[in-house]
mmCIF file of C-alpha atoms in Angstrom:
data_model
loop_
_atom_site.group_PDB
_atom_site.id
_atom_site.type_symbol
_atom_site.label_atom_id
_atom_site.label_comp_id
_atom_site.label_asym_id
_atom_site.label_seq_id
_atom_site.Cartn_x
_atom_site.Cartn_y
_atom_site.Cartn_z
ATOM 1 C CA MET A 164 0.000 0.000 0.000
ATOM 2 C CA SER A 165 1.230 3.501 -0.862
ATOM 3 C CA TYR A 166 1.409 6.237 1.762
ATOM 4 C CA GLU A 167 2.247 9.951 1.592
ATOM 5 C CA ASN A 168 3.742 10.504 5.056
ATOM 6 C CA ILE A 169 5.307 7.165 5.968
ATOM 7 C CA LEU A 170 7.241 4.331 4.391
ATOM 8 C CA ALA A 171 6.096 0.831 5.315
ATOM 9 C CA GLU A 172 7.991 -2.359 4.547
ATOM 10 C CA LYS A 173 7.893 -5.990 5.636
ATOM 11 C CA LEU A 174 11.460 -7.099 6.303
ATOM 12 C CA GLU A 175 13.078 -10.503 6.535
ATOM 13 C CA GLY A 176 12.917 -12.097 9.933
ATOM 14 C CA GLY A 177 9.290 -11.215 10.638
ATOM 15 C CA VAL A 178 9.703 -7.470 11.178
ATOM 16 C CA GLY A 179 7.163 -4.866 10.065
ATOM 17 C CA LEU A 180 8.933 -1.507 9.628
ATOM 18 C CA VAL A 181 7.304 1.917 9.475
ATOM 19 C CA ARG A 182 9.487 4.955 8.849
ATOM 20 C CA LEU A 183 8.044 8.416 9.508
ATOM 21 C CA ASN A 184 8.660 10.410 6.332
ATOM 22 C CA ARG A 185 8.098 14.145 6.699
ATOM 23 C CA PRO A 186 11.780 15.167 6.839
ATOM 24 C CA LYS A 187 11.204 18.836 6.000
ATOM 25 C CA ALA A 188 8.895 19.115 9.029
ATOM 26 C CA LEU A 189 11.162 16.999 11.282
ATOM 27 C CA ASN A 190 8.467 14.314 11.085
ATOM 28 C CA ALA A 191 5.876 16.477 12.846
ATOM 29 C CA LEU A 192 2.900 14.243 13.546
ATOM 30 C CA ASN A 193 -0.022 15.677 11.617
ATOM 31 C CA ALA A 194 -3.363 13.896 11.433
ATOM 32 C CA ASP A 195 -2.683 12.294 8.043
ATOM 33 C CA LEU A 196 0.651 10.855 9.181
ATOM 34 C CA MET A 197 -0.858 9.417 12.346
ATOM 35 C CA ARG A 198 -3.744 7.824 10.460
ATOM 36 C CA GLU A 199 -1.322 6.267 7.975
ATOM 37 C CA LEU A 200 0.947 5.088 10.782
ATOM 38 C CA VAL A 201 -1.878 3.390 12.651
ATOM 39 C CA GLU A 202 -3.218 1.820 9.448
ATOM 40 C CA ALA A 203 0.187 0.380 8.504
ATOM 41 C CA LEU A 204 0.839 -0.920 12.017
ATOM 42 C CA MET A 205 -2.567 -2.554 12.224
ATOM 43 C CA LEU A 206 -1.945 -4.346 8.927
ATOM 44 C CA PHE A 207 1.369 -5.654 10.269
ATOM 45 C CA ASP A 208 -0.325 -6.584 13.541
ATOM 46 C CA ALA A 209 -2.771 -8.766 11.606
ATOM 47 C CA ASP A 210 -0.084 -10.333 9.383
ATOM 48 C CA PRO A 211 0.878 -13.826 10.629
ATOM 49 C CA GLU A 212 4.304 -13.468 8.980
ATOM 50 C CA VAL A 213 5.156 -10.453 11.166
ATOM 51 C CA GLY A 214 6.193 -10.978 14.767
ATOM 52 C CA CYS A 215 7.503 -7.559 15.822
ATOM 53 C CA LEU A 216 6.928 -3.972 14.669
ATOM 54 C CA VAL A 217 9.448 -1.127 14.450
ATOM 55 C CA ILE A 218 8.784 2.619 14.169
ATOM 56 C CA THR A 219 11.626 4.938 13.235
ATOM 57 C CA GLY A 220 12.302 8.367 11.769
ATOM 58 C CA ASN A 221 15.566 9.740 10.405
ATOM 59 C CA GLU A 222 18.899 10.735 11.913
ATOM 60 C CA LYS A 223 17.761 14.282 12.752
ATOM 61 C CA ALA A 224 14.337 13.505 14.116
ATOM 62 C CA PHE A 225 12.235 10.613 15.290
ATOM 63 C CA ALA A 226 9.405 13.131 15.533
ATOM 64 C CA ALA A 227 9.599 16.762 16.641
ATOM 65 C CA GLY A 228 6.066 16.715 18.041
ATOM 66 C CA ALA A 229 2.504 17.114 16.886
ATOM 67 C CA ASP A 230 1.804 19.493 14.014
ATOM 68 C CA ILE A 231 1.007 22.734 15.850
ATOM 69 C CA LYS A 232 -0.427 24.416 12.760
ATOM 70 C CA GLU A 233 -3.279 21.909 12.801
ATOM 71 C CA MET A 234 -4.193 22.801 16.383
ATOM 72 C CA GLU A 235 -3.402 26.511 16.605
ATOM 73 C CA THR A 236 -6.986 27.780 16.201
ATOM 74 C CA ALA A 237 -8.815 24.692 17.468
ATOM 75 C CA THR A 238 -11.476 24.985 20.148
ATOM 76 C CA THR A 239 -12.086 22.624 23.039
ATOM 77 C CA VAL A 240 -15.154 21.204 21.293
ATOM 78 C CA GLU A 241 -13.230 20.632 18.060
ATOM 79 C CA MET A 242 -10.431 18.856 19.898
ATOM 80 C CA LEU A 243 -12.921 16.756 21.829
ATOM 81 C CA TYR A 244 -14.863 15.613 18.779
ATOM 82 C CA ASN A 245 -11.870 15.139 16.480
ATOM 83 C CA ASP A 246 -10.072 13.235 19.242
ATOM 84 C CA ARG A 247 -7.099 12.716 16.951
ATOM 85 C CA ILE A 248 -4.871 12.033 19.933
ATOM 86 C CA SER A 249 -6.657 8.721 20.481
ATOM 87 C CA LEU A 250 -4.512 7.470 17.571
ATOM 88 C CA TRP A 251 -1.583 7.282 20.031
ATOM 89 C CA ASP A 252 -3.682 4.891 22.132
ATOM 90 C CA ARG A 253 -4.195 2.638 19.099
ATOM 91 C CA ILE A 254 -0.438 2.078 18.926
ATOM 92 C CA HIS A 255 -0.241 1.132 22.587
ATOM 93 C CA ASP A 256 -3.128 -1.313 22.066
ATOM 94 C CA LEU A 257 -1.461 -3.314 19.265
ATOM 95 C CA LYS A 258 -1.138 -6.999 20.113
ATOM 96 C CA LYS A 259 2.415 -7.503 18.845
ATOM 97 C CA PRO A 260 5.487 -5.848 20.366
ATOM 98 C CA VAL A 261 6.385 -2.425 18.995
ATOM 99 C CA ILE A 262 9.900 -0.972 19.199
ATOM 100 C CA ALA A 263 10.744 2.691 18.662
ATOM 101 C CA SER A 264 14.161 3.266 17.087
ATOM 102 C CA VAL A 265 14.931 6.874 18.012
ATOM 103 C CA SER A 266 17.594 9.150 16.562
ATOM 104 C CA GLY A 267 17.584 12.931 16.929
ATOM 105 C CA VAL A 268 14.703 14.670 18.654
ATOM 106 C CA ALA A 269 11.656 12.954 20.135
ATOM 107 C CA LEU A 270 9.653 15.850 21.513
ATOM 108 C CA GLY A 271 6.066 16.374 22.591
ATOM 109 C CA GLY A 272 3.866 14.009 20.626
ATOM 110 C CA GLY A 273 7.035 12.375 19.289
ATOM 111 C CA CYS A 274 8.184 11.495 22.785
ATOM 112 C CA GLU A 275 4.672 10.279 23.540
ATOM 113 C CA LEU A 276 4.722 8.148 20.378
ATOM 114 C CA ALA A 277 7.969 6.524 21.497
ATOM 115 C CA MET A 278 6.519 5.905 24.959
ATOM 116 C CA ALA A 279 3.409 4.309 23.440
ATOM 117 C CA CYS A 280 5.737 1.627 22.078
ATOM 118 C CA ASP A 281 6.853 -1.330 24.172
ATOM 119 C CA MET A 282 10.593 -0.625 23.936
ATOM 120 C CA ILE A 283 12.773 2.323 22.949
ATOM 121 C CA ILE A 284 16.197 1.836 21.376
ATOM 122 C CA ALA A 285 17.995 5.182 21.161
ATOM 123 C CA ALA A 286 20.929 6.618 19.268
ATOM 124 C CA ASP A 287 23.334 8.541 21.459
ATOM 125 C CA ASN A 288 22.250 11.747 19.683
ATOM 126 C CA ALA A 289 18.623 11.261 20.743
ATOM 127 C CA ARG A 290 16.880 13.884 22.859
ATOM 128 C CA PHE A 291 13.583 13.404 24.689
ATOM 129 C CA GLY A 292 11.291 16.167 25.955
ATOM 130 C CA GLN A 293 7.741 17.335 26.614
ATOM 131 C CA PRO A 294 7.841 21.076 25.743
ATOM 132 C CA GLU A 295 4.076 21.612 25.548
ATOM 133 C CA ILE A 296 4.203 24.082 28.440
ATOM 134 C CA ASN A 297 5.853 26.524 26.001
ATOM 135 C CA LEU A 298 2.609 26.465 23.993
ATOM 136 C CA GLY A 299 0.298 27.077 26.919
ATOM 137 C CA VAL A 300 -0.886 23.456 27.067
ATOM 138 C CA ILE A 301 0.201 20.133 28.591
ATOM 139 C CA PRO A 302 1.107 16.778 27.053
ATOM 140 C CA GLY A 303 -2.110 15.216 25.789
ATOM 141 C CA ALA A 304 -1.128 11.852 24.288
ATOM 142 C CA GLY A 305 -0.077 10.139 27.505
ATOM 143 C CA GLY A 306 2.973 12.248 28.350
ATOM 144 C CA THR A 307 2.102 13.152 31.926
ATOM 145 C CA GLN A 308 1.160 9.543 32.652
ATOM 146 C CA ARG A 309 3.649 7.314 30.821
ATOM 147 C CA LEU A 310 6.583 9.642 31.438
ATOM 148 C CA THR A 311 5.931 9.699 35.183
ATOM 149 C CA ARG A 312 5.718 5.915 35.300
ATOM 150 C CA ALA A 313 8.986 5.630 33.391
ATOM 151 C CA VAL A 314 11.220 8.234 35.065
ATOM 152 C CA GLY A 315 9.444 9.047 38.333
ATOM 153 C CA LYS A 316 7.527 12.051 39.609
ATOM 154 C CA ALA A 317 10.419 14.423 40.282
ATOM 155 C CA LEU A 318 11.989 14.239 36.849
ATOM 156 C CA ALA A 319 8.627 14.146 35.070
ATOM 157 C CA MET A 320 7.646 17.344 36.865
ATOM 158 C CA GLU A 321 10.815 19.060 35.688
ATOM 159 C CA MET A 322 10.306 17.915 32.098
ATOM 160 C CA VAL A 323 6.615 18.842 31.955
ATOM 161 C CA LEU A 324 6.757 22.062 33.979
ATOM 162 C CA ASN A 325 10.110 23.455 32.867
ATOM 163 C CA ASN A 326 10.901 21.885 29.484
ATOM 164 C CA ARG A 327 13.873 19.801 30.564
ATOM 165 C CA TRP A 328 15.156 17.554 27.780
ATOM 166 C CA LEU A 329 16.897 14.258 28.417
ATOM 167 C CA THR A 330 19.936 13.051 26.530
ATOM 168 C CA ALA A 331 19.925 9.440 25.414
ATOM 169 C CA GLU A 332 22.243 8.487 28.266
ATOM 170 C CA GLU A 333 20.024 10.253 30.810
ATOM 171 C CA ALA A 334 16.952 8.567 29.335
ATOM 172 C CA TYR A 335 18.699 5.210 29.698
ATOM 173 C CA ARG A 336 19.808 5.951 33.250
ATOM 174 C CA PHE A 337 16.303 6.979 34.337
ATOM 175 C CA GLY A 338 14.613 4.005 32.684
ATOM 176 C CA LEU A 339 12.946 5.648 29.689
ATOM 177 C CA VAL A 340 14.920 3.746 27.027
ATOM 178 C CA ASN A 341 16.204 0.183 26.831
ATOM 179 C CA ARG A 342 19.539 0.632 25.083
ATOM 180 C CA VAL A 343 21.754 3.323 23.544
ATOM 181 C CA TYR A 344 23.909 2.878 20.444
ATOM 182 C CA ALA A 345 25.923 5.037 18.078
ATOM 183 C CA PRO A 346 23.729 6.646 15.382
ATOM 184 C CA GLU A 347 25.308 4.630 12.583
ATOM 185 C CA VAL A 348 24.334 1.287 14.159
ATOM 186 C CA VAL A 349 21.178 2.016 16.161
ATOM 187 C CA PHE A 350 18.773 1.008 13.397
ATOM 188 C CA ASP A 351 20.579 -2.266 12.697
ATOM 189 C CA GLU A 352 20.673 -3.059 16.402
ATOM 190 C CA THR A 353 16.951 -2.329 16.672
ATOM 191 C CA LEU A 354 16.243 -4.711 13.802
ATOM 192 C CA ARG A 355 18.421 -7.364 15.448
ATOM 193 C CA ILE A 356 16.391 -7.144 18.650
ATOM 194 C CA ALA A 357 13.104 -7.077 16.718
ATOM 195 C CA ARG A 358 14.075 -10.220 14.789
ATOM 196 C CA GLU A 359 15.015 -11.987 18.006
ATOM 197 C CA ILE A 360 11.573 -11.204 19.426
ATOM 198 C CA ALA A 361 9.829 -12.153 16.170
ATOM 199 C CA ALA A 362 11.516 -15.562 16.266
ATOM 200 C CA ARG A 363 9.988 -16.436 19.635
ATOM 201 C CA ALA A 364 6.677 -18.185 20.343
ATOM 202 C CA PRO A 365 3.979 -15.838 18.939
ATOM 203 C CA VAL A 366 1.233 -16.615 21.437
ATOM 204 C CA ALA A 367 3.621 -16.413 24.386
ATOM 205 C CA ILE A 368 4.963 -13.075 23.135
ATOM 206 C CA ARG A 369 1.448 -11.668 22.890
ATOM 207 C CA ILE A 370 0.479 -12.884 26.367
ATOM 208 C CA ALA A 371 3.794 -11.681 27.823
ATOM 209 C CA LYS A 372 3.215 -8.184 26.446
ATOM 210 C CA GLU A 373 -0.320 -8.113 27.854
ATOM 211 C CA SER A 374 0.904 -9.317 31.225
ATOM 212 C CA VAL A 375 3.679 -6.731 31.555
ATOM 213 C CA ASN A 376 1.344 -3.931 30.520
ATOM 214 C CA ALA A 377 -1.284 -5.111 32.982
ATOM 215 C CA THR A 378 1.099 -4.109 35.768
ATOM 216 C CA TYR A 379 -0.054 -0.526 35.365
ATOM 217 C CA ASP A 380 -2.538 -0.389 32.464
ATOM 218 C CA MET A 381 -5.475 -1.037 34.738
ATOM 219 C CA PHE A 382 -4.725 2.314 36.369
ATOM 220 C CA LEU A 383 -3.161 4.043 33.371
ATOM 221 C CA GLY A 384 -6.479 4.269 31.527
ATOM 222 C CA ASP A 385 -7.966 6.504 34.198
ATOM 223 C CA GLY A 386 -4.882 8.729 34.116
ATOM 224 C CA ILE A 387 -4.956 8.988 30.332
ATOM 225 C CA ARG A 388 -8.602 10.063 30.369
ATOM 226 C CA PHE A 389 -7.884 12.641 33.085
ATOM 227 C CA GLU A 390 -4.960 14.036 31.110
ATOM 228 C CA ARG A 391 -6.949 14.083 27.841
ATOM 229 C CA ARG A 392 -9.805 16.034 29.402
ATOM 230 C CA ASN A 393 -7.412 18.642 30.786
ATOM 231 C CA PHE A 394 -5.530 18.874 27.491
ATOM 232 C CA TYR A 395 -8.729 19.582 25.570
ATOM 233 C CA PHE A 396 -9.877 22.069 28.215
ATOM 234 C CA LEU A 397 -6.784 24.192 27.591
ATOM 235 C CA PHE A 398 -7.984 24.894 24.051
ATOM 236 C CA SER A 399 -10.570 27.202 25.616
ATOM 237 C CA THR A 400 -7.804 29.451 27.002
ATOM 238 C CA GLU A 401 -6.257 32.532 25.437
ATOM 239 C CA ASP A 402 -2.812 31.299 26.439
ATOM 240 C CA GLN A 403 -3.181 28.258 24.176
ATOM 241 C CA LYS A 404 -4.071 30.470 21.213
ATOM 242 C CA GLU A 405 -1.179 32.804 22.014
ATOM 243 C CA GLY A 406 1.323 29.996 22.570
ATOM 244 C CA MET A 407 0.583 28.181 19.341
ATOM 245 C CA ASN A 408 0.313 31.365 17.307
ATOM 246 C CA ALA A 409 3.678 32.488 18.645
ATOM 247 C CA PHE A 410 5.188 29.129 17.721
ATOM 248 C CA VAL A 411 3.796 29.205 14.184
ATOM 249 C CA ASN A 412 4.962 32.800 13.679
ATOM 250 C CA LYS A 413 8.361 32.242 15.327
ATOM 251 C CA ARG A 414 8.022 34.820 18.104
ATOM 252 C CA ASP A 415 8.042 34.758 21.897
ATOM 253 C CA PRO A 416 4.607 34.236 23.491
ATOM 254 C CA LYS A 417 3.031 36.819 25.801
ATOM 255 C CA TRP A 418 1.126 34.929 28.462
ATOM 256 C CA GLN A 419 -2.079 36.407 29.898
ATOM 257 C CA GLY A 420 -2.998 33.746 32.413
ATOM 258 C CA LYS A 421 -6.471 33.327 30.974
#
């Protein structure tokens, strides 16, 4: 199947690969890209010849975040009814393991996309962050919930409240990523791990993934819904309009607190 914003390929060894392909926009996650991504992953998830899925970007960017231009003028009601962020949940809900191979920046929705995967393999040039506070909003695709579970409350607060970015080594040290490799080998190492997983017992792999996720998923759902409601609420504020307009027009925002 042909896509405009991604490249999808079934590789030897039972790996389904999806590469985000908006290089001029640093793979910003617009609605069309996310729909294509979910569609391709679901096809791989249903393919008996595929045992593990991989999402990657390019050397400069895994994904620099959601496409702010699509949300700049949105209202709370529009965000609620469009509910495009639920596409991130679809990735988390896939039955087969999903690995994010991250080089360059993984920010905002890009960081949340990586965290929606089951494992993250990072290049040593990778950077992870949740800079939504600069736009007058909060992470809305699981960032406040999955990030806190991965790195702990203190560090998550600093990242969400004050735009702290993590290097790949910091992300590894705090438990956000599984492994760190040099940029020139990270993709090959990701595929090696994916093929090892794909070669294992398919039913056991599926049940193992469900079991590990059950450790916190039974409580995560409530947190995700709480976060989503608050994220959409912020689209009724003037600060959200100002923050996103300032971003689109490359100027500093002037916050009003309303």
